[in-house]
GROMACS .gro file of C-alpha atoms in nm:
model
  332
    1UNK     CA    1   0.000   0.000   0.000
    2UNK     CA    2   0.277   0.237   0.096
    3UNK     CA    3   0.467   0.164  -0.222
    4UNK     CA    4   0.159   0.229  -0.438
    5UNK     CA    5   0.041   0.542  -0.256
    6UNK     CA    6   0.314   0.724  -0.060
    7UNK     CA    7   0.212   0.877   0.274
    8UNK     CA    8   0.501   1.114   0.333
    9UNK     CA    9   0.570   1.221  -0.023
   10UNK     CA   10   0.387   1.308  -0.343
   11UNK     CA   11   0.346   1.061  -0.627
   12UNK     CA   12   0.567   1.301  -0.820
   13UNK     CA   13   0.754   1.596  -0.674
   14UNK     CA   14   0.571   1.848  -0.891
   15UNK     CA   15   0.223   1.721  -0.797
   16UNK     CA   16   0.115   2.044  -0.612
   17UNK     CA   17   0.212   2.246  -0.921
   18UNK     CA   18   0.029   1.997  -1.142
   19UNK     CA   19  -0.286   2.049  -0.937
   20UNK     CA   20  -0.250   2.425  -0.962
   21UNK     CA   21  -0.251   2.370  -1.338
   22UNK     CA   22  -0.553   2.140  -1.315
   23UNK     CA   23  -0.749   2.401  -1.115
   24UNK     CA   24  -0.657   2.670  -1.369
   25UNK     CA   25  -0.759   2.436  -1.653
   26UNK     CA   26  -1.105   2.395  -1.498
   27UNK     CA   27  -1.129   2.773  -1.460
   28UNK     CA   28  -1.030   2.820  -1.824
   29UNK     CA   29  -1.288   2.568  -1.943
   30UNK     CA   30  -1.559   2.746  -1.746
   31UNK     CA   31  -1.469   3.092  -1.873
   32UNK     CA   32  -1.448   2.968  -2.231
   33UNK     CA   33  -1.762   2.753  -2.242
   34UNK     CA   34  -2.003   2.937  -2.013
   35UNK     CA   35  -1.861   3.263  -2.147
   36UNK     CA   36  -2.031   3.228  -2.483
   37UNK     CA   37  -2.350   3.128  -2.300
   38UNK     CA   38  -2.334   3.461  -2.117
   39UNK     CA   39  -2.266   3.634  -2.447
   40UNK     CA   40  -2.573   3.479  -2.606
   41UNK     CA   41  -2.776   3.594  -2.307
   42UNK     CA   42  -2.655   3.952  -2.347
   43UNK     CA   43  -2.706   3.949  -2.725
   44UNK     CA   44  -3.060   3.829  -2.661
   45UNK     CA   45  -3.136   4.191  -2.564
   46UNK     CA   46  -3.072   4.297  -2.926
   47UNK     CA   47  -3.349   4.070  -3.062
   48UNK     CA   48  -3.705   4.195  -3.097
   49UNK     CA   49  -3.825   3.925  -3.335
   50UNK     CA   50  -3.968   3.624  -3.152
   51UNK     CA   51  -3.819   3.379  -3.404
   52UNK     CA   52  -3.471   3.523  -3.344
   53UNK     CA   53  -3.517   3.492  -2.969
   54UNK     CA   54  -3.620   3.129  -3.006
   55UNK     CA   55  -3.315   3.068  -3.221
   56UNK     CA   56  -3.081   3.215  -2.959
   57UNK     CA   57  -3.240   3.009  -2.682
   58UNK     CA   58  -3.218   2.696  -2.896
   59UNK     CA   59  -2.851   2.767  -2.970
   60UNK     CA   60  -2.740   2.737  -2.610
   61UNK     CA   61  -3.030   2.532  -2.469
   62UNK     CA   62  -2.875   2.182  -2.497
   63UNK     CA   63  -2.534   2.278  -2.357
   64UNK     CA   64  -2.550   2.568  -2.111
   65UNK     CA   65  -2.618   2.360  -1.800
   66UNK     CA   66  -2.347   2.114  -1.900
   67UNK     CA   67  -2.102   2.402  -1.935
   68UNK     CA   68  -2.163   2.495  -1.572
   69UNK     CA   69  -2.012   2.160  -1.475
   70UNK     CA   70  -1.676   2.333  -1.512
   71UNK     CA   71  -1.765   2.586  -1.244
   72UNK     CA   72  -1.842   2.298  -1.009
   73UNK     CA   73  -1.521   2.126  -1.117
   74UNK     CA   74  -1.321   2.442  -1.049
   75UNK     CA   75  -1.465   2.484  -0.699
   76UNK     CA   76  -1.437   2.115  -0.617
   77UNK     CA   77  -1.076   2.087  -0.728
   78UNK     CA   78  -0.976   2.407  -0.548
   79UNK     CA   79  -1.138   2.273  -0.230
   80UNK     CA   80  -0.985   1.926  -0.269
   81UNK     CA   81  -0.629   2.042  -0.337
   82UNK     CA   82  -0.609   2.387  -0.176
   83UNK     CA   83  -0.878   2.407   0.097
   84UNK     CA   84  -0.717   2.703   0.277
   85UNK     CA   85  -0.722   2.912  -0.039
   86UNK     CA   86  -1.079   2.798  -0.115
   87UNK     CA   87  -1.211   2.902   0.226
   88UNK     CA   88  -1.037   3.241   0.224
   89UNK     CA   89  -1.140   3.316  -0.133
   90UNK     CA   90  -1.507   3.253  -0.057
   91UNK     CA   91  -1.499   3.420   0.286
   92UNK     CA   92  -1.326   3.736   0.159
   93UNK     CA   93  -1.560   3.765  -0.140
   94UNK     CA   94  -1.883   3.645   0.015
   95UNK     CA   95  -2.113   3.912  -0.132
   96UNK     CA   96  -1.958   3.884  -0.479
   97UNK     CA   97  -1.999   3.507  -0.473
   98UNK     CA   98  -2.358   3.540  -0.352
   99UNK     CA   99  -2.438   3.793  -0.624
  100UNK     CA  100  -2.275   3.571  -0.885
  101UNK     CA  101  -2.481   3.269  -0.777
  102UNK     CA  102  -2.803   3.472  -0.784
  103UNK     CA  103  -2.717   3.599  -1.133
  104UNK     CA  104  -2.661   3.240  -1.247
  105UNK     CA  105  -2.998   3.151  -1.097
  106UNK     CA  106  -3.177   3.427  -1.288
  107UNK     CA  107  -2.994   3.334  -1.609
  108UNK     CA  108  -3.084   2.967  -1.578
  109UNK     CA  109  -3.442   2.985  -1.456
  110UNK     CA  110  -3.574   3.269  -1.674
  111UNK     CA  111  -3.582   3.078  -2.009
  112UNK     CA  112  -3.756   2.785  -1.840
  113UNK     CA  113  -4.023   3.002  -1.679
  114UNK     CA  114  -4.073   3.195  -2.003
  115UNK     CA  115  -4.217   2.887  -2.169
  116UNK     CA  116  -4.473   2.830  -1.895
  117UNK     CA  117  -4.713   3.115  -1.980
  118UNK     CA  118  -4.833   3.280  -2.302
  119UNK     CA  119  -4.839   3.622  -2.144
  120UNK     CA  120  -4.645   3.916  -2.290
  121UNK     CA  121  -4.578   4.084  -1.957
  122UNK     CA  122  -4.464   3.755  -1.804
  123UNK     CA  123  -4.235   3.679  -2.097
  124UNK     CA  124  -4.094   4.035  -2.090
  125UNK     CA  125  -4.010   3.993  -1.720
  126UNK     CA  126  -3.841   3.661  -1.791
  127UNK     CA  127  -3.647   3.813  -2.082
  128UNK     CA  128  -3.521   4.099  -1.864
  129UNK     CA  129  -3.418   3.853  -1.592
  130UNK     CA  130  -3.236   3.643  -1.851
  131UNK     CA  131  -3.040   3.939  -1.990
  132UNK     CA  132  -2.961   4.089  -1.648
  133UNK     CA  133  -2.846   3.752  -1.512
  134UNK     CA  134  -2.634   3.689  -1.822
  135UNK     CA  135  -2.466   4.029  -1.779
  136UNK     CA  136  -2.414   4.034  -1.404
  137UNK     CA  137  -2.273   3.681  -1.383
  138UNK     CA  138  -1.956   3.745  -1.590
  139UNK     CA  139  -1.923   4.098  -1.449
  140UNK     CA  140  -1.924   3.978  -1.086
  141UNK     CA  141  -1.709   3.674  -1.163
  142UNK     CA  142  -1.458   3.900  -1.336
  143UNK     CA  143  -1.449   4.144  -1.045
  144UNK     CA  144  -1.392   3.850  -0.813
  145UNK     CA  145  -1.106   3.731  -1.034
  146UNK     CA  146  -0.960   4.082  -1.032
  147UNK     CA  147  -0.971   4.095  -0.652
  148UNK     CA  148  -0.815   3.750  -0.639
  149UNK     CA  149  -0.526   3.818  -0.875
  150UNK     CA  150  -0.450   4.182  -0.796
  151UNK     CA  151  -0.539   4.187  -0.425
  152UNK     CA  152  -0.759   4.484  -0.513
  153UNK     CA  153  -1.076   4.637  -0.368
  154UNK     CA  154  -1.409   4.552  -0.530
  155UNK     CA  155  -1.450   4.900  -0.681
  156UNK     CA  156  -1.084   4.938  -0.779
  157UNK     CA  157  -0.987   4.996  -1.142
  158UNK     CA  158  -0.808   4.658  -1.185
  159UNK     CA  159  -1.106   4.463  -1.045
  160UNK     CA  160  -1.363   4.656  -1.249
  161UNK     CA  161  -1.159   4.632  -1.569
  162UNK     CA  162  -1.132   4.257  -1.518
  163UNK     CA  163  -1.509   4.237  -1.476
  164UNK     CA  164  -1.581   4.447  -1.783
  165UNK     CA  165  -1.323   4.246  -1.975
  166UNK     CA  166  -1.504   3.923  -1.898
  167UNK     CA  167  -1.832   4.081  -2.013
  168UNK     CA  168  -1.688   4.200  -2.346
  169UNK     CA  169  -1.504   3.877  -2.423
  170UNK     CA  170  -1.824   3.684  -2.344
  171UNK     CA  171  -2.014   3.895  -2.597
  172UNK     CA  172  -1.738   3.837  -2.854
  173UNK     CA  173  -1.746   3.458  -2.809
  174UNK     CA  174  -2.126   3.449  -2.795
  175UNK     CA  175  -2.150   3.644  -3.121
  176UNK     CA  176  -1.896   3.416  -3.290
  177UNK     CA  177  -2.082   3.107  -3.168
  178UNK     CA  178  -2.413   3.237  -3.303
  179UNK     CA  179  -2.258   3.346  -3.634
  180UNK     CA  180  -2.121   2.996  -3.683
  181UNK     CA  181  -2.456   2.829  -3.616
  182UNK     CA  182  -2.733   3.051  -3.750
  183UNK     CA  183  -2.865   3.170  -4.087
  184UNK     CA  184  -2.665   3.427  -4.291
  185UNK     CA  185  -2.881   3.729  -4.199
  186UNK     CA  186  -2.858   3.672  -3.824
  187UNK     CA  187  -2.492   3.572  -3.855
  188UNK     CA  188  -2.410   3.904  -4.023
  189UNK     CA  189  -2.566   4.098  -3.736
  190UNK     CA  190  -2.379   3.887  -3.480
  191UNK     CA  191  -2.057   3.952  -3.671
  192UNK     CA  192  -2.097   4.326  -3.623
  193UNK     CA  193  -2.165   4.292  -3.249
  194UNK     CA  194  -1.876   4.051  -3.213
  195UNK     CA  195  -1.626   4.282  -3.384
  196UNK     CA  196  -1.718   4.572  -3.156
  197UNK     CA  197  -1.696   4.348  -2.848
  198UNK     CA  198  -1.357   4.212  -2.955
  199UNK     CA  199  -1.215   4.560  -3.000
  200UNK     CA  200  -1.357   4.663  -2.661
  201UNK     CA  201  -1.201   4.357  -2.498
  202UNK     CA  202  -0.857   4.417  -2.649
  203UNK     CA  203  -0.870   4.784  -2.548
  204UNK     CA  204  -0.974   4.690  -2.196
  205UNK     CA  205  -0.699   4.429  -2.171
  206UNK     CA  206  -0.434   4.682  -2.267
  207UNK     CA  207  -0.580   4.936  -2.021
  208UNK     CA  208  -0.577   4.673  -1.744
  209UNK     CA  209  -0.216   4.575  -1.803
  210UNK     CA  210  -0.104   4.940  -1.821
  211UNK     CA  211  -0.290   5.015  -1.497
  212UNK     CA  212  -0.132   4.718  -1.323
  213UNK     CA  213   0.216   4.822  -1.434
  214UNK     CA  214   0.163   5.183  -1.325
  215UNK     CA  215   0.015   5.097  -0.985
  216UNK     CA  216   0.191   4.762  -0.928
  217UNK     CA  217  -0.148   4.621  -0.821
  218UNK     CA  218  -0.096   4.287  -0.652
  219UNK     CA  219   0.279   4.342  -0.685
  220UNK     CA  220   0.270   4.173  -1.025
  221UNK     CA  221   0.398   4.462  -1.238
  222UNK     CA  222   0.727   4.283  -1.296
  223UNK     CA  223   0.543   3.968  -1.407
  224UNK     CA  224   0.324   4.170  -1.643
  225UNK     CA  225   0.640   4.310  -1.805
  226UNK     CA  226   0.797   3.964  -1.837
  227UNK     CA  227   0.835   3.782  -2.168
  228UNK     CA  228   0.565   3.518  -2.096
  229UNK     CA  229   0.302   3.782  -2.010
  230UNK     CA  230   0.400   3.991  -2.312
  231UNK     CA  231   0.365   3.680  -2.527
  232UNK     CA  232   0.016   3.611  -2.393
  233UNK     CA  233  -0.087   3.971  -2.453
  234UNK     CA  234   0.055   3.956  -2.805
  235UNK     CA  235  -0.124   3.630  -2.879
  236UNK     CA  236  -0.449   3.781  -2.751
  237UNK     CA  237  -0.416   4.078  -2.983
  238UNK     CA  238  -0.328   3.847  -3.272
  239UNK     CA  239  -0.627   3.620  -3.199
  240UNK     CA  240  -0.861   3.918  -3.170
  241UNK     CA  241  -0.743   4.093  -3.485
  242UNK     CA  242  -0.724   3.765  -3.675
  243UNK     CA  243  -1.076   3.682  -3.564
  244UNK     CA  244  -1.204   4.015  -3.692
  245UNK     CA  245  -1.045   3.950  -4.031
  246UNK     CA  246  -1.200   3.602  -4.043
  247UNK     CA  247  -1.540   3.739  -3.941
  248UNK     CA  248  -1.533   4.000  -4.217
  249UNK     CA  249  -1.456   3.725  -4.469
  250UNK     CA  250  -1.750   3.518  -4.346
  251UNK     CA  251  -1.532   3.236  -4.211
  252UNK     CA  252  -1.737   3.209  -3.897
  253UNK     CA  253  -1.620   2.871  -3.764
  254UNK     CA  254  -1.257   2.984  -3.783
  255UNK     CA  255  -1.361   3.312  -3.618
  256UNK     CA  256  -1.521   3.111  -3.337
  257UNK     CA  257  -1.193   2.929  -3.277
  258UNK     CA  258  -1.006   3.260  -3.259
  259UNK     CA  259  -1.267   3.413  -3.031
  260UNK     CA  260  -1.258   3.118  -2.789
  261UNK     CA  261  -0.881   3.158  -2.769
  262UNK     CA  262  -0.930   3.499  -2.602
  263UNK     CA  263  -1.080   3.376  -2.270
  264UNK     CA  264  -0.843   3.080  -2.283
  265UNK     CA  265  -0.543   3.313  -2.300
  266UNK     CA  266  -0.696   3.530  -2.027
  267UNK     CA  267  -0.705   3.224  -1.800
  268UNK     CA  268  -0.340   3.149  -1.876
  269UNK     CA  269  -0.256   3.509  -1.786
  270UNK     CA  270  -0.442   3.472  -1.455
  271UNK     CA  271  -0.243   3.158  -1.375
  272UNK     CA  272   0.085   3.328  -1.467
  273UNK     CA  273   0.014   3.632  -1.250
  274UNK     CA  274  -0.088   3.417  -0.952
  275UNK     CA  275   0.190   3.158  -0.952
  276UNK     CA  276   0.368   3.065  -0.728
  277UNK     CA  277   0.098   3.208  -0.499
  278UNK     CA  278  -0.250   3.058  -0.488
  279UNK     CA  279  -0.418   3.349  -0.308
  280UNK     CA  280  -0.200   3.662  -0.289
  281UNK     CA  281  -0.386   3.837   0.001
  282UNK     CA  282  -0.282   3.552   0.231
  283UNK     CA  283   0.070   3.522   0.095
  284UNK     CA  284   0.011   3.148   0.060
  285UNK     CA  285   0.209   2.978  -0.212
  286UNK     CA  286   0.087   2.672  -0.398
  287UNK     CA  287   0.302   2.442  -0.186
  288UNK     CA  288   0.203   2.610   0.141
  289UNK     CA  289  -0.170   2.586   0.069
  290UNK     CA  290  -0.180   2.234  -0.071
  291UNK     CA  291  -0.320   1.944   0.131
  292UNK     CA  292  -0.102   1.672   0.282
  293UNK     CA  293   0.085   1.436   0.049
  294UNK     CA  294  -0.144   1.140   0.126
  295UNK     CA  295  -0.459   1.346   0.065
  296UNK     CA  296  -0.326   1.489  -0.262
  297UNK     CA  297  -0.215   1.146  -0.377
  298UNK     CA  298  -0.565   1.010  -0.308
  299UNK     CA  299  -0.728   1.303  -0.486
  300UNK     CA  300  -0.501   1.241  -0.783
  301UNK     CA  301  -0.579   0.871  -0.809
  302UNK     CA  302  -0.954   0.920  -0.764
  303UNK     CA  303  -1.011   1.259  -0.927
  304UNK     CA  304  -0.801   1.277  -1.240
  305UNK     CA  305  -0.971   0.978  -1.410
  306UNK     CA  306  -1.305   1.148  -1.347
  307UNK     CA  307  -1.171   1.467  -1.502
  308UNK     CA  308  -1.062   1.276  -1.813
  309UNK     CA  309  -1.411   1.121  -1.833
  310UNK     CA  310  -1.568   1.468  -1.816
  311UNK     CA  311  -1.340   1.592  -2.096
  312UNK     CA  312  -1.444   1.293  -2.311
  313UNK     CA  313  -1.811   1.359  -2.236
  314UNK     CA  314  -1.782   1.719  -2.350
  315UNK     CA  315  -1.617   1.610  -2.674
  316UNK     CA  316  -1.912   1.377  -2.733
  317UNK     CA  317  -2.166   1.645  -2.636
  318UNK     CA  318  -2.029   1.908  -2.872
  319UNK     CA  319  -2.003   1.652  -3.152
  320UNK     CA  320  -2.373   1.570  -3.115
  321UNK     CA  321  -2.473   1.938  -3.119
  322UNK     CA  322  -2.220   2.055  -3.377
  323UNK     CA  323  -2.472   2.130  -3.648
  324UNK     CA  324  -2.649   2.459  -3.726
  325UNK     CA  325  -2.940   2.565  -3.512
  326UNK     CA  326  -3.278   2.626  -3.673
  327UNK     CA  327  -3.557   2.777  -3.470
  328UNK     CA  328  -3.608   2.555  -3.169
  329UNK     CA  329  -3.388   2.265  -3.270
  330UNK     CA  330  -3.053   2.156  -3.404
  331UNK     CA  331  -3.001   2.001  -3.747
  332UNK     CA  332  -2.716   1.812  -3.901
   0.00000   0.00000   0.00000
């Protein structure tokens, strides 16, 4: 037993760092996948035609609740591997977390309730709840991430820019997703919204990084000026600009790939700015906050196979619903 599962040492020396990467991977998957769900919810406010609204709801209907699995995975893995960071992160940001959960609730319940009554006032109320929830959820989650990474106040510029950045990149990915899956007329409108959102995101990202360098928020100015961070920023600009070019040429599936790279790169930047700390306000590093070797070894043996199964399931899910969306259903 001891030989198979060490008690006093990790299965591999770098296991705490591996789990930091696993937690960041779950965060990235959530921001990428639920991000375009939020974007669709915000773009819903631009639709007055009932058929368009049904199309938007059908586009994310089969997958949005599955995408939230990655939020649960992120929280579960953070708790399992770094419980001290998990407890402090939630305790220090209690109201933000509560607001985020309520926004998710409004976003998720509103489309379901909308179908229950053929009443214009009722459906208008549900539509407003859907749009507000879809907007507040990424905004509050982004502000929370800004507080986490930059050790900043809720209403500070770095935290607010992070929140607004998550809103704009969600709109960009949501527009690209819809353009790739809807009819040409709707796709053209989504292209225009997506281009504006992409430019807003890139501008906000540059403003955030400049602000961090000038104020040394979270004492990460040196990291922001490092070659890896500069590379991530450069790749983000390249993905954004390249996506705009692809969108203008009508290559919407390629545009979607470029757009989804933006929140993915943002997650990598978050990980880079955090490491080797796991929660800067506490000064805890990854190795100081990690659970005991035996516990982490057990979590590795039991949890990583489940994570691989989840990744396979999502590949299957997106293969099944890879076709264009028409009205209230998928085709192809």
